[in-house]
Coordinates of C-alpha atoms in Angstrom, one line a residue:
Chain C
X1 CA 9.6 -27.1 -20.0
X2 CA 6.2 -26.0 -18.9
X3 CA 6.5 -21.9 -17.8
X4 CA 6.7 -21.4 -14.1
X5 CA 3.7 -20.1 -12.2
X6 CA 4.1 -18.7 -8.7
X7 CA 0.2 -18.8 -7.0
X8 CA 0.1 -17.3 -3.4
X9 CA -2.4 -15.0 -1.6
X10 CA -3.9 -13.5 1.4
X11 CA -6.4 -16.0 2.5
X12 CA -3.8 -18.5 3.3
X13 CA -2.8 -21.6 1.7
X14 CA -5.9 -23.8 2.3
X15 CA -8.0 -21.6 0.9
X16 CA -10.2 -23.3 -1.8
X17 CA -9.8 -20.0 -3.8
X18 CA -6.3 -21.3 -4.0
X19 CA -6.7 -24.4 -4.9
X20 CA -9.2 -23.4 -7.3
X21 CA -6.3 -21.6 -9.2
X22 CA -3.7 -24.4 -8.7
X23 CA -6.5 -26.9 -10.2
X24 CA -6.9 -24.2 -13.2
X25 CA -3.1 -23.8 -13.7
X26 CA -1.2 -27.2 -13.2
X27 CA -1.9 -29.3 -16.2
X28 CA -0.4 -26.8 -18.5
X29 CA 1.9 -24.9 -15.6
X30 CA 5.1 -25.6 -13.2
X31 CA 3.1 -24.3 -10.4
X32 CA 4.7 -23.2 -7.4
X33 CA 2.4 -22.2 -4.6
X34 CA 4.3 -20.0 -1.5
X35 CA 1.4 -18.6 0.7
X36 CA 0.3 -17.6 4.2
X37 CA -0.1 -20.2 6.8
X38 CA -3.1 -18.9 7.8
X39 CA -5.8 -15.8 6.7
X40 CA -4.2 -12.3 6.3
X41 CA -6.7 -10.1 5.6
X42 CA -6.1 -5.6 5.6
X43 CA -2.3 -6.6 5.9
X44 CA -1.7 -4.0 3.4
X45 CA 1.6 -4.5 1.6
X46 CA 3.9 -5.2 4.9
X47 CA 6.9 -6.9 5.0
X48 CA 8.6 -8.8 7.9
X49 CA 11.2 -7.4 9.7
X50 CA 11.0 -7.6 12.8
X51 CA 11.1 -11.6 12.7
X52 CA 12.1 -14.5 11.1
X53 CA 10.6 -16.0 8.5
X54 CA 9.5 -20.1 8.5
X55 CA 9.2 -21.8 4.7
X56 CA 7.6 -25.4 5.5
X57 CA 6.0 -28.1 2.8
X58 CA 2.5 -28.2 2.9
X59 CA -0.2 -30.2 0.5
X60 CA -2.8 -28.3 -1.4
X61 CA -5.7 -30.9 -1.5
X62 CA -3.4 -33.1 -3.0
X63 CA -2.9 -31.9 -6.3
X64 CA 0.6 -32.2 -7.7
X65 CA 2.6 -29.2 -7.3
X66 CA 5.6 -28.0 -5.1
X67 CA 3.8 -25.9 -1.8
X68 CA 5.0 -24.5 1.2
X69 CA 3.6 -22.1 3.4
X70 CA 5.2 -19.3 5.5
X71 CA 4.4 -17.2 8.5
X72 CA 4.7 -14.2 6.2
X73 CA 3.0 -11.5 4.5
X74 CA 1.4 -12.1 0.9
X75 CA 4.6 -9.4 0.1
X76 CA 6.9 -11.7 1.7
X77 CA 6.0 -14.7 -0.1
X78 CA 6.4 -13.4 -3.5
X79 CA 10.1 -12.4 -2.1
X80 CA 10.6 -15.5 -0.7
X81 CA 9.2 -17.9 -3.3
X82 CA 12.0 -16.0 -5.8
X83 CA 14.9 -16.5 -3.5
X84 CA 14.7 -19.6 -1.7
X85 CA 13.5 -21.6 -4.7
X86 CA 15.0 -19.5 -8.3
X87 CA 14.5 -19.4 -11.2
X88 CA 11.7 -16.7 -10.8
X89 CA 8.2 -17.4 -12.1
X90 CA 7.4 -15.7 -15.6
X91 CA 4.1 -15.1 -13.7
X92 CA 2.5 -14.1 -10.6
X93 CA -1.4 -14.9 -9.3
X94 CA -2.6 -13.7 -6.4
X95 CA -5.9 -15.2 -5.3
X96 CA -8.5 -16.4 -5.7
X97 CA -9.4 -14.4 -3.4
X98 CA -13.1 -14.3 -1.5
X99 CA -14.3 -11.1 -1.4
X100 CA -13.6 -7.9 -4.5
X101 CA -10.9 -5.8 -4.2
X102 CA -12.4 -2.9 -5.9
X103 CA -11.4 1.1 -5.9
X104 CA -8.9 2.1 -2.8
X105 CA -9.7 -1.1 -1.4
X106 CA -6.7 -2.3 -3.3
X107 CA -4.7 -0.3 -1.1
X108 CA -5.5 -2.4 1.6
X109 CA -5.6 -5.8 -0.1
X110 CA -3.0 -8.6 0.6
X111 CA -4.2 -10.2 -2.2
X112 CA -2.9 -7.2 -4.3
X113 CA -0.2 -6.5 -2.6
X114 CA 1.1 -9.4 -3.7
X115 CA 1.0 -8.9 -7.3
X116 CA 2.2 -5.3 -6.6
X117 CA 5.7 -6.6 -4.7
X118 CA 5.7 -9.2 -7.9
X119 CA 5.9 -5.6 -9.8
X120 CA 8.3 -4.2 -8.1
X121 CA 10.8 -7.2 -8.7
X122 CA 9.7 -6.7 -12.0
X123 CA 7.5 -10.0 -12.6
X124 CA 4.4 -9.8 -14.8
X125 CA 1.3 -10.6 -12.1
X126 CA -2.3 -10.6 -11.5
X127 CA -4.8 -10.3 -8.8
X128 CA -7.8 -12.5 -9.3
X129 CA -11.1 -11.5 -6.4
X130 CA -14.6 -13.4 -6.6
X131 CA -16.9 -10.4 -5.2
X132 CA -18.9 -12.7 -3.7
X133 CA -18.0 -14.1 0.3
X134 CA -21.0 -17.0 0.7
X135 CA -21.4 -19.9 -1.6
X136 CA -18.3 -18.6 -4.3
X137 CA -18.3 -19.8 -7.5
X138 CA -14.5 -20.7 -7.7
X139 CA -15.3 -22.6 -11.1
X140 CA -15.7 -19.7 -13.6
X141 CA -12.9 -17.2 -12.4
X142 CA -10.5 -20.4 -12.2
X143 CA -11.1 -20.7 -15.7
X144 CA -10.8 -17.7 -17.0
X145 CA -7.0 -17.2 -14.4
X146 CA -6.3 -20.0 -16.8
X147 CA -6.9 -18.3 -19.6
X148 CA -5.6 -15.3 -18.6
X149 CA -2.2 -16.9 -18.0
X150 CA -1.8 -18.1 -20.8
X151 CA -2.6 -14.7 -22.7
X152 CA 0.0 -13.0 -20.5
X153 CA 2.8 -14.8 -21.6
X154 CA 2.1 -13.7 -25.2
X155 CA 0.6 -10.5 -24.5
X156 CA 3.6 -8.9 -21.7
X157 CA 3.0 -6.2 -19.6
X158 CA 5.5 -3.8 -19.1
X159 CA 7.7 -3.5 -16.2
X160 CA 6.0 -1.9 -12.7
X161 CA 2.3 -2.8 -14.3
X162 CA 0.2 -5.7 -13.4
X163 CA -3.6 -6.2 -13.3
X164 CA -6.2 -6.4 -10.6
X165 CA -8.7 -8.7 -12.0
X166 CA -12.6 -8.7 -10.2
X167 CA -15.0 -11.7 -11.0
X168 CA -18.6 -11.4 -10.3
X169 CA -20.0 -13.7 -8.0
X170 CA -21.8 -16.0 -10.7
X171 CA -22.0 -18.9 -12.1
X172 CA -19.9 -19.4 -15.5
X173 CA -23.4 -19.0 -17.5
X174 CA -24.2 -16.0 -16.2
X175 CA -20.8 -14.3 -16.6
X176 CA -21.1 -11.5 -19.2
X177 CA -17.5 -10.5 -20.6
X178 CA -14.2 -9.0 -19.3
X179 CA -14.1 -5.4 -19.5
X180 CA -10.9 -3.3 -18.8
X181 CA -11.3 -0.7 -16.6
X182 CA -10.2 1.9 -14.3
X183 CA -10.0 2.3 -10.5
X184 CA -13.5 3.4 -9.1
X185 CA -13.7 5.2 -5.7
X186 CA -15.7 3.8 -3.1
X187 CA -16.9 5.2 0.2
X188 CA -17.3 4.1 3.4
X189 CA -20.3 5.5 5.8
X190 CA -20.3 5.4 9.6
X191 CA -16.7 3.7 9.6
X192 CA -16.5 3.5 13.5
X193 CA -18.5 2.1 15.8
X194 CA -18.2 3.4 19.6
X195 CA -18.6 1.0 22.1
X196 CA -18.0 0.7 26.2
X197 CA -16.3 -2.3 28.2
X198 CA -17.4 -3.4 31.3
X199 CA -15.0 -1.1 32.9
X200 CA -16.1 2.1 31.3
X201 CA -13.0 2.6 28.8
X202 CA -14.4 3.3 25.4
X203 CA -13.3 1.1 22.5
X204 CA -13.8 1.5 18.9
X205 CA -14.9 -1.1 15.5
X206 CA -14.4 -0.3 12.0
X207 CA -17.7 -1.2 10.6
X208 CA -20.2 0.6 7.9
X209 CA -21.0 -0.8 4.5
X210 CA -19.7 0.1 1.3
X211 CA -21.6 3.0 -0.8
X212 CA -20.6 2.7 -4.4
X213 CA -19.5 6.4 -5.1
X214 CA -17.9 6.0 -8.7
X215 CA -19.6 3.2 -10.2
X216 CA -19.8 4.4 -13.9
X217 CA -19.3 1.6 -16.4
X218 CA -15.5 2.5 -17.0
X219 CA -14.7 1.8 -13.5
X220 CA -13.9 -1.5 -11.6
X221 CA -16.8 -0.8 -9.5
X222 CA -19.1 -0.6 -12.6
X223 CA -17.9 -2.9 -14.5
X224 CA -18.4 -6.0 -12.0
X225 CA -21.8 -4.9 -10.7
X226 CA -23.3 -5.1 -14.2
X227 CA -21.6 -8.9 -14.1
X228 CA -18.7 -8.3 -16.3
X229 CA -15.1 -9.3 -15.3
X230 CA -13.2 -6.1 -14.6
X231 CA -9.2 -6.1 -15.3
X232 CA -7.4 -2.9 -14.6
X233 CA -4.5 -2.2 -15.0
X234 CA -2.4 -0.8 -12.3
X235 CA 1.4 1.0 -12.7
X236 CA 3.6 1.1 -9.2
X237 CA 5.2 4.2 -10.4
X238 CA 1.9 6.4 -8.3
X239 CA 3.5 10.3 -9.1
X240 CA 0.9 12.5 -10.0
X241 CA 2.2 14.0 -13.0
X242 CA 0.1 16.5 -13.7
X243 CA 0.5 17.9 -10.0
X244 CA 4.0 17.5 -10.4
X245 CA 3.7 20.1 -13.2
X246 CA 1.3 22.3 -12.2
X247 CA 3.6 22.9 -8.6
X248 CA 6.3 22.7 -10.4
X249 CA 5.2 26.2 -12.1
X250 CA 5.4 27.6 -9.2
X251 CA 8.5 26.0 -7.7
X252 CA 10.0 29.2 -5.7
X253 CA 6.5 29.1 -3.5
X254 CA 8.3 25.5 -2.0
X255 CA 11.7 26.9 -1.3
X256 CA 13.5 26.2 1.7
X257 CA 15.9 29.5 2.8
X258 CA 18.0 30.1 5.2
X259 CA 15.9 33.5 6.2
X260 CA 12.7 31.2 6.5
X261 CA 14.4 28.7 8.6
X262 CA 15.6 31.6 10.9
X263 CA 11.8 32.9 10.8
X264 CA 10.8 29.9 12.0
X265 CA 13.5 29.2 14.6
X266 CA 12.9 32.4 16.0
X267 CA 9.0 31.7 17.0
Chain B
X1 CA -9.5 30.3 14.9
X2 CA -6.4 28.5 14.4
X3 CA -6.9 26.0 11.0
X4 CA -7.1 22.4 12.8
X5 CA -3.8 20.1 11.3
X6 CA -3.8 15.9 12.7
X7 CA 0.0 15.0 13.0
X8 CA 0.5 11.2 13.0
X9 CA 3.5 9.0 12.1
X10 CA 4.4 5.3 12.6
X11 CA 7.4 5.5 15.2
X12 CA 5.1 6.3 17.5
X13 CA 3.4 8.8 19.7
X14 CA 7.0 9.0 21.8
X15 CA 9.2 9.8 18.7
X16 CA 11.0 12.8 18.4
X17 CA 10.1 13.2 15.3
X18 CA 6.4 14.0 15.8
X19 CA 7.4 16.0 19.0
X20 CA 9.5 18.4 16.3
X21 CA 6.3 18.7 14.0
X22 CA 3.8 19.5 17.0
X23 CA 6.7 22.1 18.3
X24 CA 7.2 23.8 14.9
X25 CA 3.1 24.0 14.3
X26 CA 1.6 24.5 17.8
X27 CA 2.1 27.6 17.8
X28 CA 0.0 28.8 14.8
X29 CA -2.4 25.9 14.2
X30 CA -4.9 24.0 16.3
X31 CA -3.4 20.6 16.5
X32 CA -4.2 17.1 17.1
X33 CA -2.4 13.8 17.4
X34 CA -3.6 10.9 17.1
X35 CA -0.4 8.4 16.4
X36 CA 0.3 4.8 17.4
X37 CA 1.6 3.6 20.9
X38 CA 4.6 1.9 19.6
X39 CA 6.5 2.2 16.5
X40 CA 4.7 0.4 13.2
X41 CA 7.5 0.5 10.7
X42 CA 6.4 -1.5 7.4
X43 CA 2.9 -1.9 8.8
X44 CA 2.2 -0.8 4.8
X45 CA -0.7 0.7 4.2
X46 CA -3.5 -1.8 6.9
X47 CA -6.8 -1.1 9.0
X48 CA -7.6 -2.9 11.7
X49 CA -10.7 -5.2 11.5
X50 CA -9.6 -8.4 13.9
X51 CA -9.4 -6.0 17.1
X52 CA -10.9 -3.4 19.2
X53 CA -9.0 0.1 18.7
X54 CA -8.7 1.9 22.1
X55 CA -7.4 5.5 22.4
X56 CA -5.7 7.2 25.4
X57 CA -4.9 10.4 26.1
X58 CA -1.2 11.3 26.4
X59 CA 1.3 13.8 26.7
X60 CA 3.8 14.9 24.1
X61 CA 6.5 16.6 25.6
X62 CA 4.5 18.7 27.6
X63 CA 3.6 20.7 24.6
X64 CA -0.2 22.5 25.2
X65 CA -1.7 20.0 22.7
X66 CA -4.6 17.3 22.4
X67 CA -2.4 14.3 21.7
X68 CA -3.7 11.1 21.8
X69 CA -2.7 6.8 21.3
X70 CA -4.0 4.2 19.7
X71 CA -3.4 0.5 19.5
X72 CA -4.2 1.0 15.6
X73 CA -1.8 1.8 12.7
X74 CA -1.2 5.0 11.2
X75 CA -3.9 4.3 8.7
X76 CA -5.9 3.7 11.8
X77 CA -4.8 7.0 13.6
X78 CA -5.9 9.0 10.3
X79 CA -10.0 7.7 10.5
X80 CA -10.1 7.4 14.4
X81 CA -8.8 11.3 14.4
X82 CA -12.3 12.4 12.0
X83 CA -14.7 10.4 13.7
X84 CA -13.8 10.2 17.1
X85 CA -12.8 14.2 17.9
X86 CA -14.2 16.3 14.6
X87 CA -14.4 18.6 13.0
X88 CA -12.3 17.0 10.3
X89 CA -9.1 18.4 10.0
X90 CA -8.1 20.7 7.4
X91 CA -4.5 19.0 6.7
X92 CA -2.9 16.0 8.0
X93 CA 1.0 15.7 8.3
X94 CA 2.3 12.6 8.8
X95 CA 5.9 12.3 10.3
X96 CA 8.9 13.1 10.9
X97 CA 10.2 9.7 10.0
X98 CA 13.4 9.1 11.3
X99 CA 14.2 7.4 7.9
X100 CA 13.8 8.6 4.1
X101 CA 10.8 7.1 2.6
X102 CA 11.7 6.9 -1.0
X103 CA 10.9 4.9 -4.8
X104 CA 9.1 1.9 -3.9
X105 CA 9.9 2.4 -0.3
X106 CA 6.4 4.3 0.1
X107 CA 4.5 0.9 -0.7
X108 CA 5.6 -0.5 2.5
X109 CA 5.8 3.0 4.9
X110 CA 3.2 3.6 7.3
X111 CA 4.3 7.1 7.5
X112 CA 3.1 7.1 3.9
X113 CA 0.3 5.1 4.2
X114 CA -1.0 7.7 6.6
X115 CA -1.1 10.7 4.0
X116 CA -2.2 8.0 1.8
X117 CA -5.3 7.1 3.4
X118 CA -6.0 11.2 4.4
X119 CA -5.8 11.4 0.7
X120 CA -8.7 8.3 0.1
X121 CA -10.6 10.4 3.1
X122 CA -10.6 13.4 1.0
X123 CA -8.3 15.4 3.3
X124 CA -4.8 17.3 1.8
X125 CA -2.0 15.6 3.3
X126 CA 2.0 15.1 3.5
X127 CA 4.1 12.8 4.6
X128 CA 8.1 14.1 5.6
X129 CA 10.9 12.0 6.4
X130 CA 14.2 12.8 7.1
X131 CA 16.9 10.9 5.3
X132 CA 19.1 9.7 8.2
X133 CA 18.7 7.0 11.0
X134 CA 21.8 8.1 13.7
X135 CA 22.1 12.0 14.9
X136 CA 19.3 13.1 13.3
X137 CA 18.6 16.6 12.5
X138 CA 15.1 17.1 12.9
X139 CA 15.2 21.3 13.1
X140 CA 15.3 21.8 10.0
X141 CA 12.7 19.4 8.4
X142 CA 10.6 20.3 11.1
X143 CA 11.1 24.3 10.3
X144 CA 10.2 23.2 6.7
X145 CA 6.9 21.5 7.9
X146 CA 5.9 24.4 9.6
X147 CA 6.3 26.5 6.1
X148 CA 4.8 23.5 4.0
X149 CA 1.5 23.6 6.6
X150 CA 1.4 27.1 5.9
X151 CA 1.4 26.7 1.8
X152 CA -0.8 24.1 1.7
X153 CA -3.6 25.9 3.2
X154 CA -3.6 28.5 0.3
X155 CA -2.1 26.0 -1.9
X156 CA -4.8 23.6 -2.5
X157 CA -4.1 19.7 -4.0
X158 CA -6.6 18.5 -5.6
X159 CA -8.7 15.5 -3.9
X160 CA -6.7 12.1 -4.0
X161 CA -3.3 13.8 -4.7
X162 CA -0.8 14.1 -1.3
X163 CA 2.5 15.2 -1.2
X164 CA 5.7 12.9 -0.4
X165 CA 8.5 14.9 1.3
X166 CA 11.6 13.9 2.3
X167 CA 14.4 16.0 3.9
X168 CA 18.4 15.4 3.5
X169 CA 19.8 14.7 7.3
X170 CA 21.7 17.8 7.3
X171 CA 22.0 20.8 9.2
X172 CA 19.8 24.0 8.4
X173 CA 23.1 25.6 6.7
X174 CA 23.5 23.0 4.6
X175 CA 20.4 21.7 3.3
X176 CA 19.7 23.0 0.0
X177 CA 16.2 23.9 -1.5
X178 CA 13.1 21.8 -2.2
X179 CA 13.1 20.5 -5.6
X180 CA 9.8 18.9 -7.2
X181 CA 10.2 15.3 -8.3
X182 CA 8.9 12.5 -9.3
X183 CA 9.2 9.1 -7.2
X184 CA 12.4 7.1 -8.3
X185 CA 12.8 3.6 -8.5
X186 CA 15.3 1.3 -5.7
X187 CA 16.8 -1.6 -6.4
X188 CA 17.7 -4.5 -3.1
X189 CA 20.2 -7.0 -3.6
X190 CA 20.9 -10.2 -1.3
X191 CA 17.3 -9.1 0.1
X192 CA 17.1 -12.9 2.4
X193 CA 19.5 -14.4 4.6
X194 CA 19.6 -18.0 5.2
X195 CA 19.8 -19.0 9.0
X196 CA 19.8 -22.5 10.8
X197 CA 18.1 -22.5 14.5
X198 CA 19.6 -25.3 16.9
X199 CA 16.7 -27.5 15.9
X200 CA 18.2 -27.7 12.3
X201 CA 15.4 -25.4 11.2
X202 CA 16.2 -23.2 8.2
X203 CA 14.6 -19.6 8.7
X204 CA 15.2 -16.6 6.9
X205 CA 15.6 -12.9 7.5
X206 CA 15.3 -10.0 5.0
X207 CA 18.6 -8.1 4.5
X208 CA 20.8 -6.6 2.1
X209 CA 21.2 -2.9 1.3
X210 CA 19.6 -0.7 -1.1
X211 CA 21.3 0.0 -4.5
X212 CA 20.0 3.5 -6.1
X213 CA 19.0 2.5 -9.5
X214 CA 17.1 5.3 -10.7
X215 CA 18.7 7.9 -9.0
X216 CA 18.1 10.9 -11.5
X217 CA 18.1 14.5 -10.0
X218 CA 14.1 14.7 -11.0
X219 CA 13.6 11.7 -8.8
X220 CA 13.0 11.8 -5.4
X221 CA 16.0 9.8 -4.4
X222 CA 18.5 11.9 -7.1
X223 CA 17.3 15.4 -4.8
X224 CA 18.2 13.3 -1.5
X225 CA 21.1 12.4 -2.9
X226 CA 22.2 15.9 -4.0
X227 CA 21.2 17.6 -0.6
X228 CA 18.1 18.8 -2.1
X229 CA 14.7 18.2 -0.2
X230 CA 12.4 16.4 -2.4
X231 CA 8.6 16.9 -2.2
X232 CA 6.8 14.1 -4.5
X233 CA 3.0 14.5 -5.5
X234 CA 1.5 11.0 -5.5
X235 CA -2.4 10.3 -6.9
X236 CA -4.1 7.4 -5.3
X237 CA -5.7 6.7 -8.6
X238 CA -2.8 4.3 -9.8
X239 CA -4.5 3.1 -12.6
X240 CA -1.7 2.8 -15.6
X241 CA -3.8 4.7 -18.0
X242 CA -1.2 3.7 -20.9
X243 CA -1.7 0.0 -20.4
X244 CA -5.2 0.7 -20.2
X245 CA -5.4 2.1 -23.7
X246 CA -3.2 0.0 -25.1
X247 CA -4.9 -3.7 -23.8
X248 CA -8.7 -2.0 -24.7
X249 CA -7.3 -1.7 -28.3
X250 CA -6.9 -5.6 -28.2
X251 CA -9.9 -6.5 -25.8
X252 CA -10.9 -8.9 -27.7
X253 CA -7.9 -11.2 -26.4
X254 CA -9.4 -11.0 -23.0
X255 CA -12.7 -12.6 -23.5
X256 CA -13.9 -14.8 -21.6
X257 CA -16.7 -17.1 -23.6
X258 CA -18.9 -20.0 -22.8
X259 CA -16.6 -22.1 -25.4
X260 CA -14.1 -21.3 -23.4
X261 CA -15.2 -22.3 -20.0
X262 CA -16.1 -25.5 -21.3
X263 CA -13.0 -25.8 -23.2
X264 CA -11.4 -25.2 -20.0
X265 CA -13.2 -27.1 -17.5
X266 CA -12.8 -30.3 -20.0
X267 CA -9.4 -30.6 -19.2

């Protein structure tokens, strides 16, 4: 019996990033795709509770694999995808999406997100971005989420880790080597642009471009703009340790007493 | 002058929650809301790009404040506050959730996601919650708030590290002190339910209740538990350093060759 591969992402489930993957994973794969119905871009990782949820059949160009897509989150799906149609996957891919998820960005991502809520159910996943958003060569990152499959079964991660894998925006001859890597830190200049509507009420856009603040070769960020696939690997359990120990030195400076909570009552 | 602190949440700019943070903080600092219109719950951690934000002016209780809502998520509230009305401020508290925020929880909280994306702005930030959804007391968190504002001022975290509190829904007497922790992991069972609409349609809603697997006194959900309140320091770098180390040691495995492009693209 071929492993099970759930595919979904952010983009929604006519996304040719998508069916890039499914064409890369099927022949060797029991691929089962659960994805948006349409593009859900800066979701962040949401879940739906607030309504109910629609599974229906859908076709992805074709090609031979169970699909249905959902008015849901990329979150959702992953949930969804494990209940409504068990076993579980022994592997979750995210993407392909168009457009990096690089640095903090991933914090925004549906496409990670995904791969995150596969991590908290404790299935091994990966996020797979083409940092490119015009003319996107699919070809090359499909190939290597194929390969990358495979070496996950063999190679597992460990529970609450997956990886967040960037592919330059090249074609396949171009491509220089995966590198793994660390989150980078981008930042974002002029994030807000004012405008006015015709009845004088103000109204704002999120808009400015990218500066590339931690771009050294170790990071993400580095890694893909010198044309090297990045993988990092990302751990949900987000503590700060080292904070943890250095307040926790000085534990009696957070206490909670009854003669504060007077103090303050008192105001 | 008084130091500057942005309260938002995700209930909303109407909660009682907020309204018991701007009352226990008016009085010594300079503050500014900027918080949603209506309530976001497991917005997770999104910015708005599809729509125009808008802010209004409003009224929190009457309290001599500059309050302000947006049609935007919490994330949202946190860059409008610094661009549109700056100087940046000097903390951001996010909350009180009516609601504990704890484990895995956080990836889905927009009362989180807001301290989260202070943190990603540069700005020291916490999030509090209080651990109860009927008759909740929010004197005491909100006392607590005031004395956490305080601490963090001379206090510093470092950039990219926030601080996670939650508070046990108990009466001032009652509550015992803050312990330091680090975040614990929840388990959901029976997390869909299967419905049927006239039409014969299925649909599905999420359900079931959490179980408290990890539930250690140095977690975040062990202190709840216990009475204690539990102040978690979260890093927004979440890359898992371990993994990192232990997949460059084999990074060979992850190549990505021209043989194997062709290899995989002759299939």
């Amino acid at each position: 019996m071929k492993p099970r591969i759930l595919v979904t992402n952010d983009d929604g489930v006519h996304s040719p990033g998508l069916r890039a993957a499914v064409e890369a994973l099927y022949a060797d794969f029991d691929v089962l795709v659960v994805a948006p119905e349409r593009q859900q871009s800066a979701v962040g990782h949401s879940i739906t509770l607030h309504k109910p949820l629609r599974m229906e059949p859908v076709s992805v160009g074709g090609l031979p694999v169970r699909a249905f897509q959902t008015n849901g989150t990329p979150a959702d799906c992953v949930v969804l995808a494990s209940l409504v149609d068990p076993p579980a996957p022994q592997l979750v891919v995210s993407g392909i999406n168009v457009g990096a998820n690089l640095g903090e960005e991933i914090f925004y991502s549906g496409t990670v997100s995904a791969a995150m809520e596969a991590a908290i159910q404790g299935l091994p996943a990966f996020a797979v971005s083409v940092a490119g958003t015009e003319q996107v060569f699919f070809e090359p990152a499909a190939a290597y989420v194929a390969r990358l499959a495979r070496l996950l079964l063999e190679v597992s991660l460990p529970s609450g880790s997956f990886l967040n894998v960037n592919v330059p925006n090249l074609p396949a001859g171009e491509l220089r080597e995966a590198r793994l890597t660390r989150l980078g830190r981008r930042c974002y200049a002029n994030q807000l642009e004012k405008r006015t509507d015709p009845r004088g009420r103000d109204y704002y856009w999120f808009s400015g471009e990218p500066c590339e603040a931690d771009s050294t070769p170790d990071t993400d960020i580095g890694a893909v703009h010198a044309g090297f696939i990045s993988i990092t690997p990302i751990h949900i359990d987000i503590t700060d340790y080292a904070l943890l120990e250095r307040l926790s030195a000085e534990a009696h400076r957070f206490s909670f007493g009854e003669a504060q909570v007077a103090g303050d009552a008192g105001k």
